[in-house]
Short mmCIF file of C-alpha atoms in Angstrom, two decimals:
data_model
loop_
_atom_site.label_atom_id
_atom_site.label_comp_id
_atom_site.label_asym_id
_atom_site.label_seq_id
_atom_site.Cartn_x
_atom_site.Cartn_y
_atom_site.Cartn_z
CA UNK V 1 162.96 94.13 181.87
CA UNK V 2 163.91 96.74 179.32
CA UNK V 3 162.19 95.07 176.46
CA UNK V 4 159.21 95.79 178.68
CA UNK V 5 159.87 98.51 179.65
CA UNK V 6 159.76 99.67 175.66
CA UNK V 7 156.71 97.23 175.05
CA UNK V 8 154.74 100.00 177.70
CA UNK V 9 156.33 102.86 176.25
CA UNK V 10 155.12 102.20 172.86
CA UNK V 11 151.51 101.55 174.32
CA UNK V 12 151.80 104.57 175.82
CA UNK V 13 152.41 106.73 173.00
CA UNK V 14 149.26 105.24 171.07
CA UNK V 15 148.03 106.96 174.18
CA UNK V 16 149.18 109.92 172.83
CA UNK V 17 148.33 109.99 169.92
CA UNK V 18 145.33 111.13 171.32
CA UNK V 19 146.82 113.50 172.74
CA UNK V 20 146.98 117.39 172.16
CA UNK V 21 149.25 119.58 174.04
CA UNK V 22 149.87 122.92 171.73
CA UNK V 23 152.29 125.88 172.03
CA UNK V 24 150.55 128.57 173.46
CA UNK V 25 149.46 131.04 170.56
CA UNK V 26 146.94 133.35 169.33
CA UNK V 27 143.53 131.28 169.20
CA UNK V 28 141.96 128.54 171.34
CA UNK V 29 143.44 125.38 172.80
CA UNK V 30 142.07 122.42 171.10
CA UNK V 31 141.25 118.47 173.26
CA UNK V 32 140.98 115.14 171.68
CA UNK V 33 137.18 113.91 172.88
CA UNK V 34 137.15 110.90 174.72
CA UNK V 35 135.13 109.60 177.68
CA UNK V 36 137.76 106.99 178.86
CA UNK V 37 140.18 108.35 181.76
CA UNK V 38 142.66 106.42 183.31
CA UNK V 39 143.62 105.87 186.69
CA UNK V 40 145.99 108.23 188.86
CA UNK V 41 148.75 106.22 190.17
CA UNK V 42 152.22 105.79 191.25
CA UNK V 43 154.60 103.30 190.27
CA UNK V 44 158.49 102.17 190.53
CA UNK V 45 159.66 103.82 186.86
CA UNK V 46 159.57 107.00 185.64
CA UNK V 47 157.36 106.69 182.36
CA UNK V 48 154.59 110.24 182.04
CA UNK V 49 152.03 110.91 179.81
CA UNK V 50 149.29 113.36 179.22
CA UNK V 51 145.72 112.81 177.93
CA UNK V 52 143.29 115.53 176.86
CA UNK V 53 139.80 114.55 177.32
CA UNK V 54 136.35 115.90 177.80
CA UNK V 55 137.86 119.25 177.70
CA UNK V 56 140.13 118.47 180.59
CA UNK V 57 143.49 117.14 180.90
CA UNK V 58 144.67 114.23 182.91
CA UNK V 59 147.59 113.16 184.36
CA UNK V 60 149.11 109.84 185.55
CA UNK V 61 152.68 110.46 186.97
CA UNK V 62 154.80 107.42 188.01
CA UNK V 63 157.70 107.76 190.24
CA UNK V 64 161.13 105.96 190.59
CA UNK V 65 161.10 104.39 193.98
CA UNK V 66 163.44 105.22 196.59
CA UNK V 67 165.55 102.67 198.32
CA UNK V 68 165.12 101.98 201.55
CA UNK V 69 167.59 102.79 204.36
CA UNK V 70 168.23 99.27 206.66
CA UNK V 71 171.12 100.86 208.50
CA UNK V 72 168.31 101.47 211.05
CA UNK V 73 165.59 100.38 212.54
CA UNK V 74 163.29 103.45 211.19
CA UNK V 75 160.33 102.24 213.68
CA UNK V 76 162.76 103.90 216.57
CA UNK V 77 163.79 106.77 214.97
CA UNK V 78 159.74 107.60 214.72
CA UNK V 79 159.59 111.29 216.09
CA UNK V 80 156.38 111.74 217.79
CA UNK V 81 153.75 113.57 216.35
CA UNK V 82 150.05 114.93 217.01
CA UNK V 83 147.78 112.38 216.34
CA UNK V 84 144.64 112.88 214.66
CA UNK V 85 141.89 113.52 217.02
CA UNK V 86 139.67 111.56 214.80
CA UNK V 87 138.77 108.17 216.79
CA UNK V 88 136.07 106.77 214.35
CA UNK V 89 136.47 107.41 210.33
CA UNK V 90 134.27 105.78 207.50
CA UNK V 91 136.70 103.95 205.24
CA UNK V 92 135.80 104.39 201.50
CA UNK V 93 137.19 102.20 199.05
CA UNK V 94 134.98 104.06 196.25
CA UNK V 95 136.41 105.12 192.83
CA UNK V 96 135.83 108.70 192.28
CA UNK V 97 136.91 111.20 189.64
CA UNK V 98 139.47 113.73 190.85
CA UNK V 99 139.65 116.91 189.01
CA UNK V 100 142.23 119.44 190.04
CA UNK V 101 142.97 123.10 188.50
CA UNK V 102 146.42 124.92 189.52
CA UNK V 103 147.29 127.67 191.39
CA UNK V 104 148.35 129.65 188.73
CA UNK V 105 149.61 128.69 185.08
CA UNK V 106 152.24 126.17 185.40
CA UNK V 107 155.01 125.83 182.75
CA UNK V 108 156.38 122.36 181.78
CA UNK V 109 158.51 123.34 179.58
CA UNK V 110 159.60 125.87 176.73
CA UNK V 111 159.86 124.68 173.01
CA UNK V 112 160.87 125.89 169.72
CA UNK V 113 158.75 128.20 166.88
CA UNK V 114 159.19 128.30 163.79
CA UNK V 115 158.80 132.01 162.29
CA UNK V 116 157.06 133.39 159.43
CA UNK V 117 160.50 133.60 157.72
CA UNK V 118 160.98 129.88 158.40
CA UNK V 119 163.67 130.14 161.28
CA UNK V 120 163.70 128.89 164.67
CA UNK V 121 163.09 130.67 167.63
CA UNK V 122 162.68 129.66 171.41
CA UNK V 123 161.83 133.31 172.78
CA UNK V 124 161.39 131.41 176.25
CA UNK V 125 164.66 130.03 176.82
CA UNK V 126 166.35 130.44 179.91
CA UNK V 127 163.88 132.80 180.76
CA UNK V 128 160.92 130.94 182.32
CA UNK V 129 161.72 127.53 183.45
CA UNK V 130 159.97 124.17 183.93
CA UNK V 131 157.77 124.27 187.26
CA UNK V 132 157.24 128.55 186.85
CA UNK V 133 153.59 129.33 187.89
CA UNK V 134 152.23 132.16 185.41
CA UNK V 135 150.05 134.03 187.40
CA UNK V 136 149.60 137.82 185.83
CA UNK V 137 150.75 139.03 181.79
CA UNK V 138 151.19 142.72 181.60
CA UNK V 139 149.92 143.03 184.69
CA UNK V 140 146.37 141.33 184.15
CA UNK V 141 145.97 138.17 186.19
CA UNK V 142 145.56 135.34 185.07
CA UNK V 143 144.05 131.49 186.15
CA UNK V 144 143.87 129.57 183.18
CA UNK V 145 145.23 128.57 179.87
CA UNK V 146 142.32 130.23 178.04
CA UNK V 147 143.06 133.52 179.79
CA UNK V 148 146.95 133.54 179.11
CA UNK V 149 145.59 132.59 175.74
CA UNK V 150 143.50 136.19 175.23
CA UNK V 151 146.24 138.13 176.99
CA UNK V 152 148.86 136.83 174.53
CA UNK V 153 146.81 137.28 171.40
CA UNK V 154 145.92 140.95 172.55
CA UNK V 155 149.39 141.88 172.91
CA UNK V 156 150.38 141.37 169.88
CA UNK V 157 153.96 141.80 168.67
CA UNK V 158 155.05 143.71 171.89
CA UNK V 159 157.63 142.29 174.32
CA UNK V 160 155.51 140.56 176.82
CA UNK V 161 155.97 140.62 180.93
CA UNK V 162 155.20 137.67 182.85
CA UNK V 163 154.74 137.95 186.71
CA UNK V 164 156.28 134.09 187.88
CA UNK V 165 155.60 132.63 190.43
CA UNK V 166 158.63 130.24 191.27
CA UNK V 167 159.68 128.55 194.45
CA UNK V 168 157.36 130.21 196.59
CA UNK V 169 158.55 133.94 195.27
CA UNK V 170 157.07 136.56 192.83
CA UNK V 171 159.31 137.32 189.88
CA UNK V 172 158.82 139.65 186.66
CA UNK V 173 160.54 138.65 183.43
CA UNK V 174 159.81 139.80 179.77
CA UNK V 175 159.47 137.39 176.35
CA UNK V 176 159.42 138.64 173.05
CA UNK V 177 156.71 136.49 171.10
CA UNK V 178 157.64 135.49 167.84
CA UNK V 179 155.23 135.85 164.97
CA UNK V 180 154.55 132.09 163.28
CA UNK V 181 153.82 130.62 160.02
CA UNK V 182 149.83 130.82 160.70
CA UNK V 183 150.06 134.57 161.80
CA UNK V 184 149.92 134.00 165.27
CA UNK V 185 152.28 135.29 168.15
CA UNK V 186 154.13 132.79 169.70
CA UNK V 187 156.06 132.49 173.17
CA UNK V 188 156.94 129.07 172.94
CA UNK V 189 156.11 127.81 176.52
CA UNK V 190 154.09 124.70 176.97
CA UNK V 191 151.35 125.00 179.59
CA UNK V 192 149.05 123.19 182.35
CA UNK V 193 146.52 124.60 184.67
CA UNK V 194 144.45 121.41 185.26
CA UNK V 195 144.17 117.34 185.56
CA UNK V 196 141.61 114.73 185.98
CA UNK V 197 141.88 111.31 186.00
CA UNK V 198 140.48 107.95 188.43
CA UNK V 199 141.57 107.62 192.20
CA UNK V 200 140.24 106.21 195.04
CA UNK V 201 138.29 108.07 198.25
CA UNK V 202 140.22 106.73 201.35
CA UNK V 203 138.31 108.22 204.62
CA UNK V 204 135.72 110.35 205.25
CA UNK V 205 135.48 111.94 208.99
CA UNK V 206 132.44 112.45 210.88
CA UNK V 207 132.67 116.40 209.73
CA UNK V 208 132.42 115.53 206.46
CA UNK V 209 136.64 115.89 206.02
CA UNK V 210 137.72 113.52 203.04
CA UNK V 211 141.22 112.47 202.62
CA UNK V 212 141.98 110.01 199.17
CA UNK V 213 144.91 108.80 197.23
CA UNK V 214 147.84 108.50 199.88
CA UNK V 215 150.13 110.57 197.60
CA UNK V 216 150.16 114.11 195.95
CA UNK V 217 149.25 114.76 192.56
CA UNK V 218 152.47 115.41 190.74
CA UNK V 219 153.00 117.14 187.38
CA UNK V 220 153.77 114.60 184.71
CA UNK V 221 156.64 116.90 182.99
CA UNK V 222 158.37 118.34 186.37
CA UNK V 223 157.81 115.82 188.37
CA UNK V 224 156.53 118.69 191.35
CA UNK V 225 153.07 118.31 193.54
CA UNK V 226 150.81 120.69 191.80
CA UNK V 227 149.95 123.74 193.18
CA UNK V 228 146.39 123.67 193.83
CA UNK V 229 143.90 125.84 193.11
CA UNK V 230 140.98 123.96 193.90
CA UNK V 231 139.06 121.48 192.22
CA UNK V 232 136.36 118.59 192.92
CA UNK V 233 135.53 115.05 193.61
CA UNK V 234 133.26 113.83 190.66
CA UNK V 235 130.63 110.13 190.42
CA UNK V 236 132.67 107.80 188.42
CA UNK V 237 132.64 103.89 186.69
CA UNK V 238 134.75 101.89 185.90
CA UNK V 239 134.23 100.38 182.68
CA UNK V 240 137.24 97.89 182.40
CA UNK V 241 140.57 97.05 183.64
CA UNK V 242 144.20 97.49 182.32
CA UNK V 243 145.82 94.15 184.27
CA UNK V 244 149.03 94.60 185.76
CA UNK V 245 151.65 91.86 184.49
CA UNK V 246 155.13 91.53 182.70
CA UNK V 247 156.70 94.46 184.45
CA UNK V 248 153.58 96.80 182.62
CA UNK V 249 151.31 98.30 185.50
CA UNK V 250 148.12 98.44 184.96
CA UNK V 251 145.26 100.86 185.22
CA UNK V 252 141.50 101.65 186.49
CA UNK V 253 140.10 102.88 183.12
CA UNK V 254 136.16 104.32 183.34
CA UNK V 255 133.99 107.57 183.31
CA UNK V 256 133.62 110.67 184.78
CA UNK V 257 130.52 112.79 185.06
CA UNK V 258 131.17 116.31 184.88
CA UNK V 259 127.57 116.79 184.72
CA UNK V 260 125.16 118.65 187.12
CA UNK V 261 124.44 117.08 190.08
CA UNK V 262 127.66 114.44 189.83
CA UNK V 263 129.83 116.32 191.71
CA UNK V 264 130.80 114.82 195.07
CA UNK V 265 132.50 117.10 197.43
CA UNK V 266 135.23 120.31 197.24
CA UNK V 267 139.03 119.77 196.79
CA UNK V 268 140.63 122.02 198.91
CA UNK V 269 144.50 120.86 199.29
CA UNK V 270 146.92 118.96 197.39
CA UNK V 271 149.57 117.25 199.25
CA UNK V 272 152.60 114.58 200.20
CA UNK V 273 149.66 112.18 201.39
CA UNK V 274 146.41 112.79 199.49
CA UNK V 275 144.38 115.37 198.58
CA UNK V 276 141.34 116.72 200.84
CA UNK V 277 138.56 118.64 200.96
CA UNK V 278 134.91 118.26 202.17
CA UNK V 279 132.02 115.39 200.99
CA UNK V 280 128.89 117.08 199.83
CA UNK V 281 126.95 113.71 201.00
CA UNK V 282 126.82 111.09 204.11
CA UNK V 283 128.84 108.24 203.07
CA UNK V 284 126.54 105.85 205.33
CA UNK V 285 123.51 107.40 203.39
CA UNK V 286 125.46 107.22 200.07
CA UNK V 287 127.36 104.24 200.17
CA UNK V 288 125.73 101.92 203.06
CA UNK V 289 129.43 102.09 204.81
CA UNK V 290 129.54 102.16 208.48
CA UNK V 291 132.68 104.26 210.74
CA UNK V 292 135.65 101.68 211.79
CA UNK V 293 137.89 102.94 214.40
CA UNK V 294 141.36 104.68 213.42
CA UNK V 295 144.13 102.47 213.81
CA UNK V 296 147.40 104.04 214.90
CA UNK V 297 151.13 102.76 213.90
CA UNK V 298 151.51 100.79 217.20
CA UNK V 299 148.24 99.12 216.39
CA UNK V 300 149.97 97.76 212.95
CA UNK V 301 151.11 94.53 212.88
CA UNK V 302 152.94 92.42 210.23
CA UNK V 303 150.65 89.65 208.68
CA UNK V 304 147.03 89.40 207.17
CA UNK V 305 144.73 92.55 206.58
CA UNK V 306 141.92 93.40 204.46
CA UNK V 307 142.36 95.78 200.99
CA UNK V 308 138.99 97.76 200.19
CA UNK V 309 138.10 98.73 196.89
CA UNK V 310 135.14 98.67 194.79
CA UNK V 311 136.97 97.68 191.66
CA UNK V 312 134.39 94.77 191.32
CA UNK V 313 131.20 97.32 190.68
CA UNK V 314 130.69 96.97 194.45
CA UNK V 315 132.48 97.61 197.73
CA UNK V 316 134.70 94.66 198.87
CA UNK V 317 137.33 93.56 201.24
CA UNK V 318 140.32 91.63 199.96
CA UNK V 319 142.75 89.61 201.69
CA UNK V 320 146.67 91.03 201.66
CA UNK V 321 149.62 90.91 203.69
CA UNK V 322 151.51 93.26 205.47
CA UNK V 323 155.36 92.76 205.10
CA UNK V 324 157.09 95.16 206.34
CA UNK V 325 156.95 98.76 208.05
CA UNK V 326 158.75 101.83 207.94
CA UNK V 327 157.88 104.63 210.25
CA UNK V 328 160.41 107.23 209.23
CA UNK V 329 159.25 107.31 205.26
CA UNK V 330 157.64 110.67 204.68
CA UNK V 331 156.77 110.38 201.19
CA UNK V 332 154.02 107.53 201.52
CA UNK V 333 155.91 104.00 201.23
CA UNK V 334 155.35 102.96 205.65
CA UNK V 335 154.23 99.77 204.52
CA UNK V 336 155.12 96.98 201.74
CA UNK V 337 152.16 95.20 201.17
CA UNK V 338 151.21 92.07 198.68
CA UNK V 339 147.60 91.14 197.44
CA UNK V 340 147.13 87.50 197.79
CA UNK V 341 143.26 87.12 197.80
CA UNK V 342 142.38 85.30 194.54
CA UNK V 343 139.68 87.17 193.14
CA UNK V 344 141.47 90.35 193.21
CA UNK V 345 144.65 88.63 191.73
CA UNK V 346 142.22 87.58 189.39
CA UNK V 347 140.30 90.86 188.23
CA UNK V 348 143.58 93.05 188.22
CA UNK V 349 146.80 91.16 188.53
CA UNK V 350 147.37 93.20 191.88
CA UNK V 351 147.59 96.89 192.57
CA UNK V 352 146.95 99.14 189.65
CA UNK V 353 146.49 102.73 188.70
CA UNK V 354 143.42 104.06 190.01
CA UNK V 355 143.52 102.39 193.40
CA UNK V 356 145.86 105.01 195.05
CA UNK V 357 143.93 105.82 198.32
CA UNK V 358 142.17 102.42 198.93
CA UNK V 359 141.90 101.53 202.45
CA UNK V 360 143.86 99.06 204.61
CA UNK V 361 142.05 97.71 207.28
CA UNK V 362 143.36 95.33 209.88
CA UNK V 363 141.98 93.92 213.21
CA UNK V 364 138.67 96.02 212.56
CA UNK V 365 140.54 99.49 212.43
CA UNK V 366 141.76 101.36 209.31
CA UNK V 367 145.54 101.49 209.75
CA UNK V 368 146.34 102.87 205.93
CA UNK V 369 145.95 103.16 202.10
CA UNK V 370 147.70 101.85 199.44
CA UNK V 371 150.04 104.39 197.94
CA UNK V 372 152.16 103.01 195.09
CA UNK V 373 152.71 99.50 193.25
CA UNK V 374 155.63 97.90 191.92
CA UNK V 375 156.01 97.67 188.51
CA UNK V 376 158.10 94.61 188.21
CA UNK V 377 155.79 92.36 190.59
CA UNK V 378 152.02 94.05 190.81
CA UNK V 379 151.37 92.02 193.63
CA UNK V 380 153.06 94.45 196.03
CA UNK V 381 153.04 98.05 196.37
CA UNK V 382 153.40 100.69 199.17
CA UNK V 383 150.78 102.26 201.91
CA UNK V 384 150.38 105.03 204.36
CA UNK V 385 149.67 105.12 207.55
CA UNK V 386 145.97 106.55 208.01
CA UNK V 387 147.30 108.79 210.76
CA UNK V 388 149.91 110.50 208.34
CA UNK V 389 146.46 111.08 206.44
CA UNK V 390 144.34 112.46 209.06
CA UNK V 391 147.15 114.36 210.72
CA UNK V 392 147.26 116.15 206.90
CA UNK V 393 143.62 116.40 206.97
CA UNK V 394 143.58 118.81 210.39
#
C-alpha cells in the first residue's frame, strides 16, 4: 500500500512540474499552457495537487474517508426533512467542464522571501492564515489575483492593510512587504481565486435547475469548500482515461472550451452536495435524454442499479450494485456502491476522477450520484441520495 501510495505521489509531481503557483509580487502571474484537465474527484487518501492551465487553475482534492459508525442503525436515526418538490428530473450523466472563481482572494498559505540583502523574510506569518479570504488592500476591493497583484505593486514599500475575510467575519490586519532580489515587493502569501477541472452534470429540473458532482469543491491546500463567487458549466471531451488500479485512482482527462458559445449554464452555489446553478439549454433538445421520476430513500433498495455516464463518447447505463446505505451521512457517502458491468470495468477499472455527479438510477427512478471512490479497490465508491441534491438545489 505505501509503496503505492509513493508510486502516485511521484506521478503526481511530474504533474507539477507543470505547474506554476508564484508568490504574489510586483508583475503578472504566469500559467503553464496545456489543454489537458483532469477530472474533479474525491477519493479515500489525502494526496492534492494544483495544475495551471489555459490561464486557469484546477483543482482535484481527495479526501481521507471517514469511518463509519455501526453502533446504530443510521437508517432510524434519519431526521425527516423537506423533500424536494421535484417529482420528474432529467438525469445527465454528461461530462462537463466546471469552472469556479472565489468569493474573494483565498490564502493557502504564507511562504518565505528572500530579500535584496539575501535574508529571509516571511512578512505574513501569523498574520494571515491558510483559508483567509482577501477581499479589499488599502481599502480598494479586490476579486482576483491580478487585482491584488496591481494593488500590491502600487503600494510599494509601505506597510500594507488587508481587509480578511475569515470564518464568516471581516478583519483588518497590516503586512509589511519585503523588497526581493528582482526589485519587486513581496508579501509572501500564496494565493487562489479560481479552479477548473472535469465533473459530471447529475440532474437537470424542469426549470432549468442543475445540480452535479455530489460533493463540494474543496481547496486542495486547506482542505475547505470554496467560497464561491460564481462561475460556469463549460462543453467538454474526454480524450483518454487514467485507469484506476493498484491502490492509484484514476482520472477523466479531456478538454474544455472556454470559447464563445461553449458555455453551458451559470454556477451559482458551491456546496456539501454539488454545485448548482441554471442550464442555458434543454437537455432533451441537447442531449436526446428524457425526465425519470425522483426516487426517494425509502424507494432505495440494496441490489442491482444502473450507473450513467458518458465516459464511452456517448450516454450509457452500466450495471452496479448497491451494498449498503447510510441515511445519517451528511457529507455524501449514503451509499457504498461497486461497478460490476464489464465494459465499464473494462474502459476505467471502476470509478474515477471526473465521474463525481454521475447518476444512479434504480427501478426507473434516479435515487443518487456517485460521490467518491476508494482508492484501494476502484470498484467501489460512495453516492448521494438525489433528494439530499435537490433539497440543496431549492
Amino acid at each position: 500500500m505505501e509503496e503505492n501510495r509513493k508510486k502516485y505521489r511521484r506521478f503526481l509531481m511530474k504533474l507539477l512540474a507543470v505547474s506554476l503557483v508564484l508568490l504574489i509580487g510586483y508583475g503578472g502571474l504566469l500559467f503553464a499552457r496545456d489543454e489537458t484537465v483532469l477530472g474533479i474527484g474525491q477519493n479515500d487518501f489525502k494526496v492534492n495537487f494544483v495544475l495551471k492551465q489555459n490561464g486557469y487553475s484546477e483543482e482535484s482534492s481527495v479526501f481521507d474517508i471517514e469511518k463509519r459508525d455501526t453502533s446504530v442503525d443510521s437508517r432510524q436515526s434519519l431526521v425527516e426533512t423537506s423533500v424536494s418538490d421535484h417529482e420528474f428530473v432529467y438525469a445527465c450523466g454528461k461530462t462537463v467542464g466546471v469552472y469556479l472563481q472565489t468569493n474573494g482572494v483565498l490564502v493557502v498559505g504564507t511562504g518565505k522571501v528572500t530579500a535584496k540583502d539575501g535574508s529571509l523574510h516571511n512578512p505574513a506569518e501569523d498574520i494571515v492564515k491558510e483559508g483567509d479570504y482577501i477581499v479589499k488592500v488599502n481599502g480598494i476591493s479586490v476579486s482576483g489575483k491580478n487585482e491584488l497583484v496591481d494593488v500590491i505593486r502600487d503600494n510599494g514599500a509601505d506597510s500594507i492593510e488587508l481587509t480578511i475575510r475569515r470564518d464568516g467575519e471581516m478583519k483588518k490586519v497590516a503586512v509589511d512587504p519585503v523588497l526581493g532580489t528582482s526589485g519587486q515587493y513581496l508579501l509572501g502569501i500564496w494565493v487562489r481565486d479560481d479552479t477548473q477541472g472535469i465533473g459530471t452534470l447529475t440532474f437537470v429540473t424542469e426549470d432549468g435547475t442543475f445540480g452535479a458532482l455530489g460533493h463540494a469543491i474543496s481547496d486542495t491546500d486547506t482542505g475547505v469548500t470554496m467560497e464561491s463567487g460564481g462561475g460556469a458549466l463549460y462543453s467538454a471531451k474526454v480524450t483518454s482515461i487514467l485507469r484506476g488500479k493498484d491502490s492509484i485512482p484514476g482520472a477523466l482527462c479531456g478538454k474544455i472550451y472556454f470559447q464563445d458559445g461553449s458555455g453551458l449554464g451559470e454556477i451559482k452555489e458551491n456546496c456539501s452536495v454539488g454545485i448548482y446553478g441554471t442550464l442555458y439549454s434543454d437537455p432533451e433538445t441537447e442531449w436526446g435524454l428524457e425526465k425519470v421520476p425522483v426516487g426517494t430513500e425509502q424507494d432505495i433498495t440494496t441490489g442491482k442499479a444502473m450507473l450513467r455516464s458518458d465516459v464511452s463518447g456517448m450516454i450509457e447505463d452500466y450495471e452496479i450494485e448497491i451494498l449498503r446505505l447510510d441515511s445519517g451521512n451528511r457529507q455524501g457517502k449514503n451509499m457504498v456502491i461497486r461497478i460490476t458491468d464489464p465494459d465499464l470495468l473494462d474502459l476505467t477499472g471502476g470509478i474515477v476522477q471526473g465521474m463525481s455527479g454521475s447518476p444512479i438510477i434504480q427501478n426507473g427512478k434516479i435515487v443518487g450520484a456517485v460521490t467518491h471512490v476508494l482508492v484501494n479497490d476502484p470498484t467501489r465508491g460512495y453516492g448521494v441520495f438525489i433528494e439530499n441534491m435537490l433539497d440543496a438545489a431549492g
